[in-house]
PDB file of C-alpha atoms in Angstrom:
ATOM      1  CA  UNK A   1     -83.904 -17.720 -50.606  1.00 32.00           C
ATOM      2  CA  UNK A   2     -81.106 -17.205 -48.071  1.00 32.00           C
ATOM      3  CA  UNK A   3     -78.737 -16.138 -50.837  1.00 28.00           C
ATOM      4  CA  UNK A   4     -81.323 -13.649 -52.104  1.00 27.00           C
ATOM      5  CA  UNK A   5     -81.705 -12.123 -48.655  1.00 30.00           C
ATOM      6  CA  UNK A   6     -77.930 -11.881 -48.283  1.00 30.00           C
ATOM      7  CA  UNK A   7     -77.606 -10.140 -51.656  1.00 28.00           C
ATOM      8  CA  UNK A   8     -80.418  -7.747 -50.736  1.00 33.00           C
ATOM      9  CA  UNK A   9     -78.521  -6.771 -47.611  1.00 29.00           C
ATOM     10  CA  UNK A  10     -75.168  -6.353 -49.339  1.00 29.00           C
ATOM     11  CA  UNK A  11     -76.663  -4.299 -52.173  1.00 30.00           C
ATOM     12  CA  UNK A  12     -78.835  -2.217 -49.878  1.00 35.00           C
ATOM     13  CA  UNK A  13     -82.075  -3.539 -51.396  1.00 31.00           C
ATOM     14  CA  UNK A  14     -84.992  -3.908 -48.951  1.00 35.00           C
ATOM     15  CA  UNK A  15     -85.778  -7.584 -48.421  1.00 34.00           C
ATOM     16  CA  UNK A  16     -89.388  -6.970 -47.545  1.00 36.00           C
ATOM     17  CA  UNK A  17     -88.976  -8.523 -44.109  1.00 39.00           C
ATOM     18  CA  UNK A  18     -91.297  -7.075 -41.465  1.00 44.00           C
ATOM     19  CA  UNK A  19     -89.911  -4.447 -39.121  1.00 71.00           C
ATOM     20  CA  UNK A  20     -90.973  -3.623 -35.591  1.00 87.00           C
ATOM     21  CA  UNK A  21     -90.372   0.111 -35.280  1.00 93.00           C
ATOM     22  CA  UNK A  22     -90.144   1.970 -31.994  1.00 95.00           C
ATOM     23  CA  UNK A  23     -90.385   5.524 -30.709  1.00 97.00           C
ATOM     24  CA  UNK A  24     -88.950   6.138 -27.241  1.00 97.00           C
ATOM     25  CA  UNK A  25     -88.596   9.247 -25.099  1.00 98.00           C
ATOM     26  CA  UNK A  26     -86.160   9.364 -22.179  1.00 97.00           C
ATOM     27  CA  UNK A  27     -86.208  12.057 -19.486  1.00 98.00           C
ATOM     28  CA  UNK A  28     -83.503  12.305 -16.825  1.00 97.00           C
ATOM     29  CA  UNK A  29     -83.588  14.736 -13.917  1.00 96.00           C
ATOM     30  CA  UNK A  30     -80.695  14.779 -11.464  1.00 95.00           C
ATOM     31  CA  UNK A  31     -79.289  16.574  -8.450  1.00 93.00           C
ATOM     32  CA  UNK A  32     -75.613  17.219  -7.689  1.00 91.00           C
ATOM     33  CA  UNK A  33     -74.248  15.216 -10.637  1.00 92.00           C
ATOM     34  CA  UNK A  34     -70.974  16.926 -11.662  1.00 91.00           C
ATOM     35  CA  UNK A  35     -70.704  18.187 -15.243  1.00 92.00           C
ATOM     36  CA  UNK A  36     -74.155  16.929 -16.178  1.00 93.00           C
ATOM     37  CA  UNK A  37     -77.303  18.980 -16.909  1.00 96.00           C
ATOM     38  CA  UNK A  38     -80.040  18.864 -14.293  1.00 96.00           C
ATOM     39  CA  UNK A  39     -82.575  17.861 -16.929  1.00 97.00           C
ATOM     40  CA  UNK A  40     -82.099  15.987 -20.219  1.00 97.00           C
ATOM     41  CA  UNK A  41     -84.566  14.674 -22.798  1.00 98.00           C
ATOM     42  CA  UNK A  42     -83.739  12.512 -25.812  1.00 97.00           C
ATOM     43  CA  UNK A  43     -86.003  10.930 -28.402  1.00 96.00           C
ATOM     44  CA  UNK A  44     -85.137   7.755 -30.320  1.00 95.00           C
ATOM     45  CA  UNK A  45     -86.654   6.094 -33.368  1.00 93.00           C
ATOM     46  CA  UNK A  46     -85.563   2.491 -33.881  1.00 89.00           C
ATOM     47  CA  UNK A  47     -82.838   3.181 -31.261  1.00 84.00           C
ATOM     48  CA  UNK A  48     -81.446   6.094 -33.319  1.00 86.00           C
ATOM     49  CA  UNK A  49     -81.404   9.392 -31.422  1.00 91.00           C
ATOM     50  CA  UNK A  50     -83.525  11.991 -33.215  1.00 95.00           C
ATOM     51  CA  UNK A  51     -83.994  14.826 -30.679  1.00 97.00           C
ATOM     52  CA  UNK A  52     -82.190  16.398 -27.717  1.00 97.00           C
ATOM     53  CA  UNK A  53     -82.983  18.915 -24.986  1.00 98.00           C
ATOM     54  CA  UNK A  54     -81.121  19.814 -21.817  1.00 97.00           C
ATOM     55  CA  UNK A  55     -81.340  22.422 -19.099  1.00 96.00           C
ATOM     56  CA  UNK A  56     -78.047  24.020 -20.165  1.00 96.00           C
ATOM     57  CA  UNK A  57     -78.953  24.744 -23.789  1.00 97.00           C
ATOM     58  CA  UNK A  58     -82.673  25.157 -22.988  1.00 97.00           C
ATOM     59  CA  UNK A  59     -83.588  24.259 -26.547  1.00 97.00           C
ATOM     60  CA  UNK A  60     -85.016  21.097 -28.133  1.00 97.00           C
ATOM     61  CA  UNK A  61     -83.222  20.357 -31.394  1.00 97.00           C
ATOM     62  CA  UNK A  62     -83.241  17.670 -34.122  1.00 96.00           C
ATOM     63  CA  UNK A  63     -80.207  15.385 -34.373  1.00 94.00           C
ATOM     64  CA  UNK A  64     -80.641  14.656 -38.099  1.00 92.00           C
ATOM     65  CA  UNK A  65     -81.702  16.843 -41.012  1.00 93.00           C
ATOM     66  CA  UNK A  66     -84.608  14.590 -41.928  1.00 95.00           C
ATOM     67  CA  UNK A  67     -86.137  15.006 -38.455  1.00 96.00           C
ATOM     68  CA  UNK A  68     -86.614  18.697 -39.232  1.00 95.00           C
ATOM     69  CA  UNK A  69     -89.130  17.770 -41.928  1.00 95.00           C
ATOM     70  CA  UNK A  70     -91.701  17.940 -39.164  1.00 94.00           C
ATOM     71  CA  UNK A  71     -91.668  21.737 -39.504  1.00 94.00           C
ATOM     72  CA  UNK A  72     -93.131  21.437 -43.001  1.00 92.00           C
ATOM     73  CA  UNK A  73     -96.360  20.374 -41.319  1.00 88.00           C
ATOM     74  CA  UNK A  74     -95.875  22.213 -38.022  1.00 93.00           C
ATOM     75  CA  UNK A  75     -93.581  25.302 -38.271  1.00 95.00           C
ATOM     76  CA  UNK A  76     -93.821  26.005 -34.524  1.00 96.00           C
ATOM     77  CA  UNK A  77     -92.992  22.460 -33.438  1.00 96.00           C
ATOM     78  CA  UNK A  78     -89.517  23.096 -31.982  1.00 97.00           C
ATOM     79  CA  UNK A  79     -90.575  26.244 -30.115  1.00 97.00           C
ATOM     80  CA  UNK A  80     -93.597  24.510 -28.622  1.00 97.00           C
ATOM     81  CA  UNK A  81     -91.628  21.391 -27.694  1.00 97.00           C
ATOM     82  CA  UNK A  82     -88.956  23.537 -26.042  1.00 97.00           C
ATOM     83  CA  UNK A  83     -91.565  25.245 -23.868  1.00 97.00           C
ATOM     84  CA  UNK A  84     -93.063  21.897 -22.855  1.00 97.00           C
ATOM     85  CA  UNK A  85     -89.679  20.571 -21.798  1.00 97.00           C
ATOM     86  CA  UNK A  86     -89.020  23.690 -19.727  1.00 97.00           C
ATOM     87  CA  UNK A  87     -92.326  22.999 -17.947  1.00 97.00           C
ATOM     88  CA  UNK A  88     -91.498  19.303 -17.508  1.00 97.00           C
ATOM     89  CA  UNK A  89     -88.168  20.247 -15.969  1.00 96.00           C
ATOM     90  CA  UNK A  90     -90.022  21.971 -13.130  1.00 96.00           C
ATOM     91  CA  UNK A  91     -92.333  18.971 -12.629  1.00 96.00           C
ATOM     92  CA  UNK A  92     -89.345  16.629 -12.386  1.00 96.00           C
ATOM     93  CA  UNK A  93     -87.765  18.920  -9.773  1.00 94.00           C
ATOM     94  CA  UNK A  94     -90.934  18.656  -7.705  1.00 95.00           C
ATOM     95  CA  UNK A  95     -90.981  14.871  -8.058  1.00 95.00           C
ATOM     96  CA  UNK A  96     -87.359  14.502  -6.966  1.00 94.00           C
ATOM     97  CA  UNK A  97     -88.137  16.520  -3.827  1.00 93.00           C
ATOM     98  CA  UNK A  98     -91.165  14.282  -3.157  1.00 93.00           C
ATOM     99  CA  UNK A  99     -89.000  11.183  -3.547  1.00 94.00           C
ATOM    100  CA  UNK A 100     -86.331  12.524  -1.217  1.00 93.00           C
ATOM    101  CA  UNK A 101     -88.958  13.159   1.471  1.00 92.00           C
ATOM    102  CA  UNK A 102     -90.472   9.693   1.097  1.00 92.00           C
ATOM    103  CA  UNK A 103     -87.053   8.085   1.415  1.00 91.00           C
ATOM    104  CA  UNK A 104     -85.835  10.426   4.166  1.00 91.00           C
ATOM    105  CA  UNK A 105     -83.046  11.696   1.937  1.00 91.00           C
ATOM    106  CA  UNK A 106     -81.386  15.088   2.139  1.00 85.00           C
ATOM    107  CA  UNK A 107     -78.493  15.970  -0.163  1.00 83.00           C
ATOM    108  CA  UNK A 108     -76.359  13.825  -2.418  1.00 90.00           C
ATOM    109  CA  UNK A 109     -76.657  12.542  -5.967  1.00 93.00           C
ATOM    110  CA  UNK A 110     -80.155  11.475  -7.015  1.00 94.00           C
ATOM    111  CA  UNK A 111     -81.561  10.614 -10.439  1.00 96.00           C
ATOM    112  CA  UNK A 112     -85.177  10.379 -11.588  1.00 96.00           C
ATOM    113  CA  UNK A 113     -85.812   8.867 -15.009  1.00 97.00           C
ATOM    114  CA  UNK A 114     -88.835   8.344 -17.220  1.00 97.00           C
ATOM    115  CA  UNK A 115     -89.104   6.270 -20.366  1.00 97.00           C
ATOM    116  CA  UNK A 116     -92.231   6.049 -22.459  1.00 98.00           C
ATOM    117  CA  UNK A 117     -92.985   5.154 -26.043  1.00 98.00           C
ATOM    118  CA  UNK A 118     -94.605   2.804 -28.502  1.00 97.00           C
ATOM    119  CA  UNK A 119     -93.882   0.017 -30.981  1.00 97.00           C
ATOM    120  CA  UNK A 120     -95.447  -0.643 -34.372  1.00 96.00           C
ATOM    121  CA  UNK A 121     -95.209  -3.765 -36.526  1.00 93.00           C
ATOM    122  CA  UNK A 122     -95.321  -2.556 -40.118  1.00 88.00           C
ATOM    123  CA  UNK A 123     -96.587  -5.946 -41.344  1.00 88.00           C
ATOM    124  CA  UNK A 124     -99.359  -6.812 -38.862  1.00 93.00           C
ATOM    125  CA  UNK A 125    -100.027  -3.189 -37.813  1.00 94.00           C
ATOM    126  CA  UNK A 126     -99.931  -4.370 -34.199  1.00 96.00           C
ATOM    127  CA  UNK A 127     -99.038  -1.643 -31.697  1.00 97.00           C
ATOM    128  CA  UNK A 128     -97.916  -1.570 -28.089  1.00 96.00           C
ATOM    129  CA  UNK A 129     -96.900   1.077 -25.588  1.00 97.00           C
ATOM    130  CA  UNK A 130     -95.156   1.483 -22.256  1.00 97.00           C
ATOM    131  CA  UNK A 131     -94.558   4.116 -19.593  1.00 98.00           C
ATOM    132  CA  UNK A 132     -92.249   3.695 -16.601  1.00 97.00           C
ATOM    133  CA  UNK A 133     -90.295   5.612 -13.967  1.00 97.00           C
ATOM    134  CA  UNK A 134     -87.064   4.807 -12.173  1.00 96.00           C
ATOM    135  CA  UNK A 135     -85.353   6.444  -9.211  1.00 96.00           C
ATOM    136  CA  UNK A 136     -81.657   6.125  -8.345  1.00 94.00           C
ATOM    137  CA  UNK A 137     -81.271   3.212 -10.735  1.00 92.00           C
ATOM    138  CA  UNK A 138     -84.234   1.186  -9.435  1.00 95.00           C
ATOM    139  CA  UNK A 139     -87.711   0.637 -10.899  1.00 96.00           C
ATOM    140  CA  UNK A 140     -90.240   2.915  -9.224  1.00 96.00           C
ATOM    141  CA  UNK A 141     -93.592   2.660 -11.027  1.00 97.00           C
ATOM    142  CA  UNK A 142     -94.832   1.496 -14.438  1.00 98.00           C
ATOM    143  CA  UNK A 143     -98.059   1.454 -16.417  1.00 98.00           C
ATOM    144  CA  UNK A 144     -99.850  -1.811 -17.216  1.00 97.00           C
ATOM    145  CA  UNK A 145    -101.526  -0.826 -20.449  1.00 95.00           C
ATOM    146  CA  UNK A 146    -103.792  -3.897 -20.590  1.00 94.00           C
ATOM    147  CA  UNK A 147    -105.392  -3.311 -17.204  1.00 96.00           C
ATOM    148  CA  UNK A 148    -104.919   0.479 -17.261  1.00 96.00           C
ATOM    149  CA  UNK A 149    -103.418   0.414 -13.776  1.00 97.00           C
ATOM    150  CA  UNK A 150    -100.037   1.367 -12.347  1.00 98.00           C
ATOM    151  CA  UNK A 151     -97.634  -1.221 -10.916  1.00 98.00           C
ATOM    152  CA  UNK A 152     -95.675  -0.246  -7.792  1.00 97.00           C
ATOM    153  CA  UNK A 153     -92.670  -2.570  -7.243  1.00 96.00           C
ATOM    154  CA  UNK A 154     -91.548  -0.647  -4.119  1.00 94.00           C
ATOM    155  CA  UNK A 155     -93.495   0.505  -1.084  1.00 94.00           C
ATOM    156  CA  UNK A 156     -92.602   4.164  -1.648  1.00 93.00           C
ATOM    157  CA  UNK A 157     -94.516   4.091  -4.955  1.00 95.00           C
ATOM    158  CA  UNK A 158     -97.795   2.886  -3.460  1.00 96.00           C
ATOM    159  CA  UNK A 159     -99.154   6.407  -2.713  1.00 95.00           C
ATOM    160  CA  UNK A 160     -98.418   7.380  -6.319  1.00 96.00           C
ATOM    161  CA  UNK A 161    -100.109   4.213  -7.598  1.00 97.00           C
ATOM    162  CA  UNK A 162    -103.310   4.962  -5.641  1.00 97.00           C
ATOM    163  CA  UNK A 163    -103.321   8.578  -6.810  1.00 97.00           C
ATOM    164  CA  UNK A 164    -102.786   7.750 -10.476  1.00 97.00           C
ATOM    165  CA  UNK A 165    -105.098   4.699 -10.525  1.00 97.00           C
ATOM    166  CA  UNK A 166    -107.929   6.954  -9.366  1.00 97.00           C
ATOM    167  CA  UNK A 167    -107.312   9.440 -12.169  1.00 97.00           C
ATOM    168  CA  UNK A 168    -109.353   7.602 -14.813  1.00 96.00           C
ATOM    169  CA  UNK A 169    -109.293  10.489 -17.261  1.00 96.00           C
ATOM    170  CA  UNK A 170    -105.492  10.517 -17.309  1.00 96.00           C
ATOM    171  CA  UNK A 171    -105.362   6.734 -17.790  1.00 97.00           C
ATOM    172  CA  UNK A 172    -107.646   7.031 -20.818  1.00 96.00           C
ATOM    173  CA  UNK A 173    -105.449   9.838 -22.149  1.00 96.00           C
ATOM    174  CA  UNK A 174    -102.256   7.812 -21.704  1.00 97.00           C
ATOM    175  CA  UNK A 175    -103.744   4.760 -23.412  1.00 97.00           C
ATOM    176  CA  UNK A 176    -104.901   6.880 -26.349  1.00 97.00           C
ATOM    177  CA  UNK A 177    -101.512   8.582 -26.602  1.00 97.00           C
ATOM    178  CA  UNK A 178     -99.450   5.380 -26.465  1.00 98.00           C
ATOM    179  CA  UNK A 179    -101.606   3.402 -28.910  1.00 97.00           C
ATOM    180  CA  UNK A 180    -102.638   6.185 -31.311  1.00 97.00           C
ATOM    181  CA  UNK A 181    -100.816   9.535 -31.104  1.00 97.00           C
ATOM    182  CA  UNK A 182     -97.393   8.031 -30.396  1.00 97.00           C
ATOM    183  CA  UNK A 183     -97.816   5.549 -33.237  1.00 97.00           C
ATOM    184  CA  UNK A 184     -98.849   8.332 -35.625  1.00 97.00           C
ATOM    185  CA  UNK A 185     -95.645  10.207 -34.752  1.00 97.00           C
ATOM    186  CA  UNK A 186     -93.621   7.023 -35.165  1.00 97.00           C
ATOM    187  CA  UNK A 187     -95.043   6.422 -38.649  1.00 96.00           C
ATOM    188  CA  UNK A 188     -94.196   9.999 -39.628  1.00 96.00           C
ATOM    189  CA  UNK A 189     -90.610   9.639 -38.462  1.00 96.00           C
ATOM    190  CA  UNK A 190     -90.202   6.295 -40.239  1.00 95.00           C
ATOM    191  CA  UNK A 191     -91.463   7.915 -43.439  1.00 94.00           C
ATOM    192  CA  UNK A 192     -89.174  10.956 -43.051  1.00 95.00           C
ATOM    193  CA  UNK A 193     -86.050   8.978 -42.178  1.00 93.00           C
ATOM    194  CA  UNK A 194     -86.531   5.730 -44.055  1.00 89.00           C
ATOM    195  CA  UNK A 195     -83.188   5.956 -45.872  1.00 85.00           C
ATOM    196  CA  UNK A 196     -81.302   6.504 -42.599  1.00 83.00           C
ATOM    197  CA  UNK A 197     -83.332   4.128 -40.444  1.00 84.00           C
ATOM    198  CA  UNK A 198     -83.097   1.285 -42.948  1.00 82.00           C
ATOM    199  CA  UNK A 199     -79.409   1.833 -43.718  1.00 84.00           C
ATOM    200  CA  UNK A 200     -77.131  -1.033 -42.701  1.00 88.00           C
ATOM    201  CA  UNK A 201     -73.407  -0.973 -43.510  1.00 92.00           C
ATOM    202  CA  UNK A 202     -70.982  -3.710 -42.509  1.00 94.00           C
ATOM    203  CA  UNK A 203     -67.474  -2.626 -41.447  1.00 95.00           C
ATOM    204  CA  UNK A 204     -63.963  -3.507 -42.477  1.00 95.00           C
ATOM    205  CA  UNK A 205     -62.316  -5.450 -39.643  1.00 95.00           C
ATOM    206  CA  UNK A 206     -58.551  -5.319 -38.988  1.00 94.00           C
ATOM    207  CA  UNK A 207     -56.151  -6.895 -36.500  1.00 95.00           C
ATOM    208  CA  UNK A 208     -53.659  -4.342 -35.124  1.00 94.00           C
ATOM    209  CA  UNK A 209     -50.754  -4.623 -32.668  1.00 92.00           C
ATOM    210  CA  UNK A 210     -48.092  -2.066 -31.743  1.00 89.00           C
ATOM    211  CA  UNK A 211     -45.464  -4.521 -30.468  1.00 85.00           C
ATOM    212  CA  UNK A 212     -45.319  -8.300 -29.871  1.00 83.00           C
ATOM    213  CA  UNK A 213     -46.003  -7.660 -26.165  1.00 84.00           C
ATOM    214  CA  UNK A 214     -48.938  -5.315 -26.737  1.00 89.00           C
ATOM    215  CA  UNK A 215     -52.577  -6.427 -26.614  1.00 93.00           C
ATOM    216  CA  UNK A 216     -54.053  -7.365 -29.968  1.00 94.00           C
ATOM    217  CA  UNK A 217     -56.668  -4.909 -31.184  1.00 95.00           C
ATOM    218  CA  UNK A 218     -59.591  -5.940 -33.335  1.00 95.00           C
ATOM    219  CA  UNK A 219     -60.772  -2.758 -35.028  1.00 96.00           C
ATOM    220  CA  UNK A 220     -64.049  -2.422 -36.953  1.00 96.00           C
ATOM    221  CA  UNK A 221     -64.773   0.782 -38.885  1.00 96.00           C
ATOM    222  CA  UNK A 222     -67.332   2.014 -41.371  1.00 95.00           C
ATOM    223  CA  UNK A 223     -70.420   0.348 -39.907  1.00 93.00           C
ATOM    224  CA  UNK A 224     -73.915   1.808 -39.566  1.00 88.00           C
ATOM    225  CA  UNK A 225     -76.020   2.101 -37.475  1.00 85.00           C
ATOM    226  CA  UNK A 226     -74.280   2.230 -34.104  1.00 85.00           C
ATOM    227  CA  UNK A 227     -76.406  -0.584 -32.684  1.00 84.00           C
ATOM    228  CA  UNK A 228     -73.602  -3.099 -32.873  1.00 92.00           C
ATOM    229  CA  UNK A 229     -71.243  -5.258 -30.843  1.00 95.00           C
ATOM    230  CA  UNK A 230     -67.642  -6.385 -31.272  1.00 97.00           C
ATOM    231  CA  UNK A 231     -66.163  -9.246 -29.267  1.00 96.00           C
ATOM    232  CA  UNK A 232     -63.576 -12.035 -29.189  1.00 95.00           C
ATOM    233  CA  UNK A 233     -64.570 -15.697 -29.288  1.00 95.00           C
ATOM    234  CA  UNK A 234     -62.692 -18.883 -28.459  1.00 92.00           C
ATOM    235  CA  UNK A 235     -64.148 -22.131 -29.783  1.00 91.00           C
ATOM    236  CA  UNK A 236     -67.417 -20.292 -30.593  1.00 87.00           C
ATOM    237  CA  UNK A 237     -67.822 -18.991 -27.015  1.00 92.00           C
ATOM    238  CA  UNK A 238     -67.570 -15.282 -26.268  1.00 94.00           C
ATOM    239  CA  UNK A 239     -64.564 -14.276 -24.157  1.00 91.00           C
ATOM    240  CA  UNK A 240     -64.951 -11.984 -21.154  1.00 90.00           C
ATOM    241  CA  UNK A 241     -61.555 -12.432 -19.470  1.00 88.00           C
ATOM    242  CA  UNK A 242     -58.406 -10.722 -20.810  1.00 88.00           C
ATOM    243  CA  UNK A 243     -60.623  -8.531 -23.012  1.00 92.00           C
ATOM    244  CA  UNK A 244     -61.021  -4.735 -22.981  1.00 94.00           C
ATOM    245  CA  UNK A 245     -63.822  -3.295 -25.091  1.00 94.00           C
ATOM    246  CA  UNK A 246     -63.773   0.280 -26.366  1.00 94.00           C
ATOM    247  CA  UNK A 247     -66.662   2.657 -26.975  1.00 95.00           C
ATOM    248  CA  UNK A 248     -68.472   3.109 -30.255  1.00 94.00           C
ATOM    249  CA  UNK A 249     -67.122   6.304 -31.845  1.00 93.00           C
ATOM    250  CA  UNK A 250     -68.312   8.337 -34.842  1.00 90.00           C
ATOM    251  CA  UNK A 251     -66.408   8.669 -38.103  1.00 91.00           C
ATOM    252  CA  UNK A 252     -66.383  11.868 -40.147  1.00 87.00           C
ATOM    253  CA  UNK A 253     -68.591  10.307 -42.832  1.00 85.00           C
ATOM    254  CA  UNK A 254     -71.407   9.475 -40.402  1.00 81.00           C
ATOM    255  CA  UNK A 255     -70.440   5.835 -39.955  1.00 89.00           C
ATOM    256  CA  UNK A 256     -69.002   4.370 -36.745  1.00 93.00           C
ATOM    257  CA  UNK A 257     -65.971   2.532 -35.415  1.00 96.00           C
ATOM    258  CA  UNK A 258     -65.096   0.494 -32.352  1.00 96.00           C
ATOM    259  CA  UNK A 259     -62.349  -1.800 -31.091  1.00 96.00           C
ATOM    260  CA  UNK A 260     -61.795  -4.596 -28.616  1.00 97.00           C
ATOM    261  CA  UNK A 261     -58.405  -5.643 -27.187  1.00 96.00           C
ATOM    262  CA  UNK A 262     -57.257  -9.174 -26.401  1.00 94.00           C
ATOM    263  CA  UNK A 263     -54.345  -9.963 -24.060  1.00 93.00           C
ATOM    264  CA  UNK A 264     -52.106 -12.478 -25.867  1.00 88.00           C
ATOM    265  CA  UNK A 265     -49.568 -12.996 -23.065  1.00 86.00           C
ATOM    266  CA  UNK A 266     -50.936 -16.414 -22.087  1.00 82.00           C
ATOM    267  CA  UNK A 267     -51.906 -17.533 -25.588  1.00 84.00           C
ATOM    268  CA  UNK A 268     -50.128 -20.629 -26.930  1.00 85.00           C
ATOM    269  CA  UNK A 269     -49.114 -20.773 -30.592  1.00 83.00           C
ATOM    270  CA  UNK A 270     -51.144 -23.892 -31.229  1.00 86.00           C
ATOM    271  CA  UNK A 271     -54.310 -22.172 -29.936  1.00 87.00           C
ATOM    272  CA  UNK A 272     -54.299 -19.178 -32.295  1.00 88.00           C
ATOM    273  CA  UNK A 273     -56.725 -20.778 -34.731  1.00 87.00           C
ATOM    274  CA  UNK A 274     -59.292 -21.203 -31.977  1.00 92.00           C
ATOM    275  CA  UNK A 275     -59.777 -17.454 -31.600  1.00 93.00           C
ATOM    276  CA  UNK A 276     -61.801 -15.092 -33.763  1.00 94.00           C
ATOM    277  CA  UNK A 277     -63.043 -11.514 -33.605  1.00 95.00           C
ATOM    278  CA  UNK A 278     -66.747 -11.110 -34.368  1.00 96.00           C
ATOM    279  CA  UNK A 279     -68.644  -7.987 -35.334  1.00 97.00           C
ATOM    280  CA  UNK A 280     -72.426  -8.191 -34.861  1.00 95.00           C
ATOM    281  CA  UNK A 281     -74.782  -5.606 -36.348  1.00 91.00           C
ATOM    282  CA  UNK A 282     -78.341  -5.065 -35.114  1.00 80.00           C
ATOM    283  CA  UNK A 283     -80.554  -7.305 -37.205  1.00 74.00           C
ATOM    284  CA  UNK A 284     -78.255 -10.318 -37.098  1.00 80.00           C
ATOM    285  CA  UNK A 285     -75.575  -9.611 -39.722  1.00 90.00           C
ATOM    286  CA  UNK A 286     -72.020 -10.565 -38.694  1.00 93.00           C
ATOM    287  CA  UNK A 287     -68.432 -10.273 -39.838  1.00 95.00           C
ATOM    288  CA  UNK A 288     -65.942 -12.761 -38.366  1.00 94.00           C
ATOM    289  CA  UNK A 289     -62.155 -12.582 -38.595  1.00 94.00           C
ATOM    290  CA  UNK A 290     -60.125 -15.560 -37.397  1.00 92.00           C
ATOM    291  CA  UNK A 291     -56.915 -14.868 -35.505  1.00 91.00           C
ATOM    292  CA  UNK A 292     -53.994 -15.289 -37.905  1.00 90.00           C
ATOM    293  CA  UNK A 293     -50.497 -13.859 -37.360  1.00 87.00           C
ATOM    294  CA  UNK A 294     -50.210 -13.099 -41.080  1.00 88.00           C
ATOM    295  CA  UNK A 295     -53.149 -10.681 -40.888  1.00 90.00           C
ATOM    296  CA  UNK A 296     -51.789  -8.559 -38.032  1.00 90.00           C
ATOM    297  CA  UNK A 297     -50.659  -5.048 -38.937  1.00 89.00           C
ATOM    298  CA  UNK A 298     -48.006  -3.713 -36.586  1.00 81.00           C
ATOM    299  CA  UNK A 299     -45.049  -1.371 -36.025  1.00 67.00           C
ATOM    300  CA  UNK A 300     -42.424  -3.925 -35.095  1.00 63.00           C
ATOM    301  CA  UNK A 301     -39.486  -4.877 -37.320  1.00 53.00           C
ATOM    302  CA  UNK A 302     -39.669  -8.067 -39.371  1.00 50.00           C
ATOM    303  CA  UNK A 303     -36.838 -10.587 -39.752  1.00 47.00           C
ATOM    304  CA  UNK A 304     -35.949  -9.287 -43.222  1.00 44.00           C
ATOM    305  CA  UNK A 305     -35.356  -5.766 -41.879  1.00 42.00           C
ATOM    306  CA  UNK A 306     -38.650  -4.430 -43.115  1.00 40.00           C
ATOM    307  CA  UNK A 307     -41.361  -2.872 -41.047  1.00 43.00           C
ATOM    308  CA  UNK A 308     -45.003  -3.815 -40.938  1.00 46.00           C
ATOM    309  CA  UNK A 309     -47.381  -0.895 -40.935  1.00 42.00           C
ATOM    310  CA  UNK A 310     -49.557  -0.202 -37.923  1.00 41.00           C
ATOM    311  CA  UNK A 311     -52.495   2.104 -38.570  1.00 38.00           C
ATOM    312  CA  UNK A 312     -52.988   4.565 -35.745  1.00 39.00           C
ATOM    313  CA  UNK A 313     -56.497   4.697 -34.291  1.00 39.00           C
ATOM    314  CA  UNK A 314     -57.142   8.452 -34.362  1.00 37.00           C
ATOM    315  CA  UNK A 315     -60.730   9.580 -33.889  1.00 37.00           C
ATOM    316  CA  UNK A 316     -61.314  12.305 -35.449  1.00 37.00           C
ATOM    317  CA  UNK A 317     -97.123  16.509 -26.699  1.00 51.00           C
ATOM    318  CA  UNK A 318     -97.152  14.668 -23.246  1.00 59.00           C
ATOM    319  CA  UNK A 319     -98.016  15.909 -19.768  1.00 59.00           C
ATOM    320  CA  UNK A 320     -96.375  14.896 -16.499  1.00 67.00           C
ATOM    321  CA  UNK A 321     -97.952  15.122 -13.057  1.00 66.00           C
ATOM    322  CA  UNK A 322     -96.379  15.213  -9.576  1.00 70.00           C
ATOM    323  CA  UNK A 323     -95.987  12.006  -7.599  1.00 69.00           C
TER     324      UNK A 323
END
């Protein structure tokens, strides 16, 4: 059975394993953050970004062609969603001003964030939802869907909790949205983007080094999706010291690449076999490459006068209310 599942993954054949799908919306309003829009909204399905809006472009847009299939059923969707985000931008401005007054703040950098969404198990049909706010990097208030009440982890959120707990009609609306409307949207997106959302590609992993004194780079390229990690291990334990991890970057073909550097200056020859570079893809699939001098591609001269090749890493419908 394990071999069958492995072959299904390598050949791109669905294994039939249950999936818990998610739809999440993130809103970020900020003040005095350099080179960053005052208001940003992104939507994600299964952690893949599908929509974007910001106060600079003032337009909500799809991030993938398949997301635009929604206009086949609703031709005015993007115009209507744009207008709603322009309205939400004003509400977030009001809420930031309310927060600043409650905390006796004046100027400076401040960030108000909202995340809401739902999950759906495509095997059991079980659904769940959540709605929460954060201010300046700290939890501010969140919805307890089971009790249909708001949780205030800080004193400044208590007035908001009392106000929103007393609005029974809005609580009923939020519960219906998170457990029904949101899930309906999620199912639509999963249907539209199944080929992209279910796609999983493992990368090729290489060991690269410019000179014998340079850090050793473990480079993984060609993987999809971008929900992945790359790290060094020693004796099966992940290393955190003498390691520098790079960002995940896009390739021209839609796949992704990333790298992680390891400082070899203190590494003894007899310990090389204890190290390995591990790529981990969301869902549990891994690629491991053990540290071996013979596998390193580099620019330095060899003893026979030749030159090993080093490959250069060139990279090409929800309402909000005031607090």
